[in-house]
mmCIF file of C-alpha atoms in Angstrom:
data_model
loop_
_atom_site.group_PDB
_atom_site.id
_atom_site.type_symbol
_atom_site.label_atom_id
_atom_site.label_comp_id
_atom_site.label_asym_id
_atom_site.label_seq_id
_atom_site.Cartn_x
_atom_site.Cartn_y
_atom_site.Cartn_z
ATOM 1 C CA MET P 829 84.098 105.531 100.808
ATOM 2 C CA ALA P 830 87.148 104.123 99.180
ATOM 3 C CA ASN P 831 90.620 104.500 101.605
ATOM 4 C CA ARG P 832 92.585 105.389 99.096
ATOM 5 C CA GLY P 833 95.766 104.812 101.659
ATOM 6 C CA LEU P 834 95.029 101.581 101.961
ATOM 7 C CA VAL P 835 94.192 100.696 98.363
ATOM 8 C CA THR P 836 97.513 101.972 97.678
ATOM 9 C CA ALA P 837 99.594 100.219 100.093
ATOM 10 C CA LEU P 838 97.441 96.878 99.230
ATOM 11 C CA ALA P 839 98.462 98.209 95.644
ATOM 12 C CA ALA P 840 102.214 98.316 96.847
ATOM 13 C CA VAL P 841 101.939 94.947 98.177
ATOM 14 C CA GLY P 842 100.392 93.692 94.972
ATOM 15 C CA ALA P 843 103.151 95.182 92.992
ATOM 16 C CA ALA P 844 105.663 93.936 94.391
ATOM 17 C CA GLN P 845 104.213 90.279 95.330
ATOM 18 C CA LEU P 846 104.198 89.904 90.935
ATOM 19 C CA LEU P 847 107.668 91.572 90.431
ATOM 20 C CA LYS P 848 109.204 88.278 92.030
ATOM 21 C CA LEU P 849 107.855 86.401 89.327
ATOM 22 C CA PRO P 850 110.163 87.979 86.323
ATOM 23 C CA VAL P 851 113.188 88.494 89.376
ATOM 24 C CA HIS P 852 113.280 85.028 90.181
ATOM 25 C CA TYR P 853 112.903 84.253 86.967
ATOM 26 C CA ALA P 854 116.020 86.077 85.745
ATOM 27 C CA LYS P 855 117.842 84.771 88.151
ATOM 28 C CA THR P 856 117.398 81.373 87.847
ATOM 29 C CA GLY P 857 115.705 80.808 84.932
ATOM 30 C CA LYS P 858 113.555 78.932 86.116
ATOM 31 C CA CYS P 859 109.458 80.007 86.205
ATOM 32 C CA ASP P 860 107.989 79.435 90.149
ATOM 33 C CA VAL P 861 104.634 81.065 90.389
ATOM 34 C CA ARG P 862 104.955 79.917 94.289
ATOM 35 C CA LYS P 863 106.574 83.142 94.478
ATOM 36 C CA LEU P 864 103.916 85.160 93.628
ATOM 37 C CA VAL P 865 102.510 84.249 97.693
ATOM 38 C CA GLY P 866 105.532 83.582 99.230
ATOM 39 C CA SER P 867 107.806 85.169 101.568
ATOM 40 C CA GLY P 868 111.239 86.523 100.977
ATOM 41 C CA GLY P 869 112.943 87.485 97.895
ATOM 42 C CA MET P 870 113.041 90.575 95.808
ATOM 43 C CA PRO P 871 111.295 93.215 96.101
ATOM 44 C CA SER P 872 109.893 92.985 99.619
ATOM 45 C CA SER P 873 106.059 93.314 99.679
ATOM 46 C CA HIS P 874 105.751 94.292 102.406
ATOM 47 C CA SER P 875 108.518 97.205 102.787
ATOM 48 C CA SER P 876 106.408 97.830 99.120
ATOM 49 C CA GLY P 877 103.305 98.310 101.099
ATOM 50 C CA VAL P 878 104.335 100.144 104.134
ATOM 51 C CA SER P 879 106.092 101.998 102.061
ATOM 52 C CA ALA P 880 103.991 103.319 99.726
ATOM 53 C CA LEU P 881 101.357 103.792 102.364
ATOM 54 C CA ALA P 882 103.936 106.515 104.553
ATOM 55 C CA ALA P 883 105.266 107.891 100.918
ATOM 56 C CA TYR P 884 100.905 108.372 100.558
ATOM 57 C CA THR P 885 100.491 109.752 103.292
ATOM 58 C CA ALA P 886 103.745 112.060 103.383
ATOM 59 C CA THR P 887 102.786 113.833 100.084
ATOM 60 C CA ARG P 888 98.447 113.786 100.657
ATOM 61 C CA TYR P 889 98.876 116.215 104.803
ATOM 62 C CA GLY P 890 102.241 116.399 105.020
ATOM 63 C CA VAL P 891 105.117 114.391 107.246
ATOM 64 C CA ARG P 892 104.332 116.560 110.475
ATOM 65 C CA THR P 893 100.889 115.230 110.397
ATOM 66 C CA PRO P 894 100.231 112.540 113.564
ATOM 67 C CA ALA P 895 99.164 109.880 110.036
ATOM 68 C CA PHE P 896 102.619 110.169 109.080
ATOM 69 C CA ALA P 897 104.169 110.051 111.992
ATOM 70 C CA ILE P 898 101.897 106.347 112.559
ATOM 71 C CA SER P 899 102.897 104.930 109.071
ATOM 72 C CA ALA P 900 106.084 105.517 109.577
ATOM 73 C CA MET P 901 107.031 104.015 113.076
ATOM 74 C CA LEU P 902 104.515 101.279 111.432
ATOM 75 C CA GLY P 903 107.458 101.254 108.177
ATOM 76 C CA ILE P 904 110.489 100.934 110.362
ATOM 77 C CA ILE P 905 108.982 98.122 112.093
ATOM 78 C CA VAL P 906 107.847 96.349 109.445
ATOM 79 C CA MET P 907 111.449 96.948 107.659
ATOM 80 C CA TYR P 908 113.640 96.011 110.859
ATOM 81 C CA ASP P 909 112.252 92.488 111.322
ATOM 82 C CA ALA P 910 112.158 92.145 107.548
ATOM 83 C CA MET P 911 115.999 92.093 107.663
ATOM 84 C CA ASN P 912 116.497 90.920 111.102
ATOM 85 C CA ILE P 913 114.120 89.417 112.629
ATOM 86 C CA ARG P 914 113.132 86.649 110.098
ATOM 87 C CA ARG P 915 115.514 87.131 107.852
ATOM 88 C CA HIS P 916 118.049 85.374 111.027
ATOM 89 C CA ALA P 917 115.056 83.043 111.339
ATOM 90 C CA GLY P 918 115.013 81.679 108.048
ATOM 91 C CA GLU P 919 119.452 80.842 108.087
ATOM 92 C CA ILE P 920 118.198 78.862 111.632
ATOM 93 C CA ALA P 921 115.177 76.900 109.136
ATOM 94 C CA VAL P 922 118.237 76.405 106.608
ATOM 95 C CA GLN P 923 120.549 75.353 110.124
ATOM 96 C CA VAL P 924 117.850 72.355 110.953
ATOM 97 C CA ASN P 925 116.820 71.297 108.072
ATOM 98 C CA ASP P 926 120.328 70.123 107.458
ATOM 99 C CA LEU P 927 120.406 68.958 111.021
ATOM 100 C CA ASP P 928 119.597 65.341 109.857
ATOM 101 C CA GLU P 929 121.869 64.999 107.067
ATOM 102 C CA ASP P 930 125.268 66.539 109.323
ATOM 103 C CA MET P 931 124.989 64.064 112.211
ATOM 104 C CA GLU P 932 124.636 62.031 109.666
ATOM 105 C CA ARG P 933 128.512 62.657 108.353
ATOM 106 C CA LEU P 934 129.593 63.581 111.629
ATOM 107 C CA ALA P 935 128.664 60.234 112.322
ATOM 108 C CA GLY P 936 130.567 58.890 109.423
ATOM 109 C CA ARG P 937 127.556 57.076 107.302
ATOM 110 C CA GLU P 938 126.410 58.367 104.370
ATOM 111 C CA PRO P 939 123.747 61.025 104.565
ATOM 112 C CA GLY P 940 120.022 60.021 103.776
ATOM 113 C CA ILE P 941 120.821 56.236 103.854
ATOM 114 C CA TYR P 942 120.488 55.428 107.803
ATOM 115 C CA HIS P 943 116.690 57.294 109.205
ATOM 116 C CA LYS P 944 113.507 58.576 107.223
ATOM 117 C CA ARG P 945 114.627 62.284 106.344
ATOM 118 C CA ARG P 946 112.326 65.152 108.361
ATOM 119 C CA ARG P 947 108.543 64.527 105.978
ATOM 120 C CA GLU P 948 108.074 68.168 106.694
ATOM 121 C CA ARG P 949 111.097 71.102 105.955
ATOM 122 C CA LEU P 950 110.828 74.349 107.829
ATOM 123 C CA LYS P 951 110.041 77.739 105.618
ATOM 124 C CA GLU P 952 113.602 78.820 104.657
ATOM 125 C CA SER P 953 112.862 82.165 102.858
ATOM 126 C CA LEU P 954 111.226 84.023 104.855
ATOM 127 C CA GLY P 955 112.657 87.554 105.344
ATOM 128 C CA HIS P 956 114.687 89.478 103.270
ATOM 129 C CA GLN P 957 118.531 90.797 102.312
ATOM 130 C CA PRO P 958 119.105 95.200 102.968
ATOM 131 C CA ARG P 959 118.633 95.153 99.165
ATOM 132 C CA GLU P 960 115.452 93.481 98.584
ATOM 133 C CA VAL P 961 114.327 95.571 101.202
ATOM 134 C CA ALA P 962 115.644 99.098 99.915
ATOM 135 C CA ALA P 963 114.154 97.529 96.662
ATOM 136 C CA GLY P 964 110.419 97.343 98.252
ATOM 137 C CA SER P 965 110.564 100.388 99.751
ATOM 138 C CA MET P 966 111.749 102.370 96.588
ATOM 139 C CA LEU P 967 108.904 100.422 94.887
ATOM 140 C CA GLY P 968 106.349 101.747 97.667
ATOM 141 C CA ALA P 969 107.707 105.187 97.658
ATOM 142 C CA VAL P 970 106.680 105.855 94.214
ATOM 143 C CA ILE P 971 103.743 103.906 94.083
ATOM 144 C CA GLY P 972 102.642 105.878 96.828
ATOM 145 C CA PHE P 973 103.742 109.815 95.882
ATOM 146 C CA LEU P 974 102.098 108.794 92.381
ATOM 147 C CA SER P 975 98.907 108.435 94.162
ATOM 148 C CA ALA P 976 98.728 110.996 96.698
ATOM 149 C CA VAL P 977 99.770 113.340 93.532
ATOM 150 C CA THR P 978 96.616 111.633 91.451
ATOM 151 C CA ALA P 979 93.501 111.774 94.260
ATOM 152 C CA ASN P 980 91.090 113.735 94.069
ATOM 153 C CA ARG P 981 91.085 116.822 96.962
#
């Protein structure tokens, strides 16, 4: 028997990932299929998944159940992490990636001429802005609610 709560959460993650492509295109005018599997961006797929699970659980079983408490706490931790720790790690990666160029500028040299650039740049798009988390959580809540009200009891 399939676990409808898990399927709902995974569907919400997939929906958010799929939405990243047209949102990125609308913002930049560029079609980047890497957005379908990458982290960061609008909307947050992590937030969508945990919100779908919490909304599904609340609608199906009630907010006074241990299952809802667990899913709500998981959601709070995941969304906090996405907006704070992972986002700040991405901001630090931007600084580290620019360090070579910044050092050459400080030395009064033209960036990139005097030494090899880093071969691999650190991933900069790790976390989310609060609006990306909010959009993901709203998408997930709608998907979770719809899944619960359409489930066979």
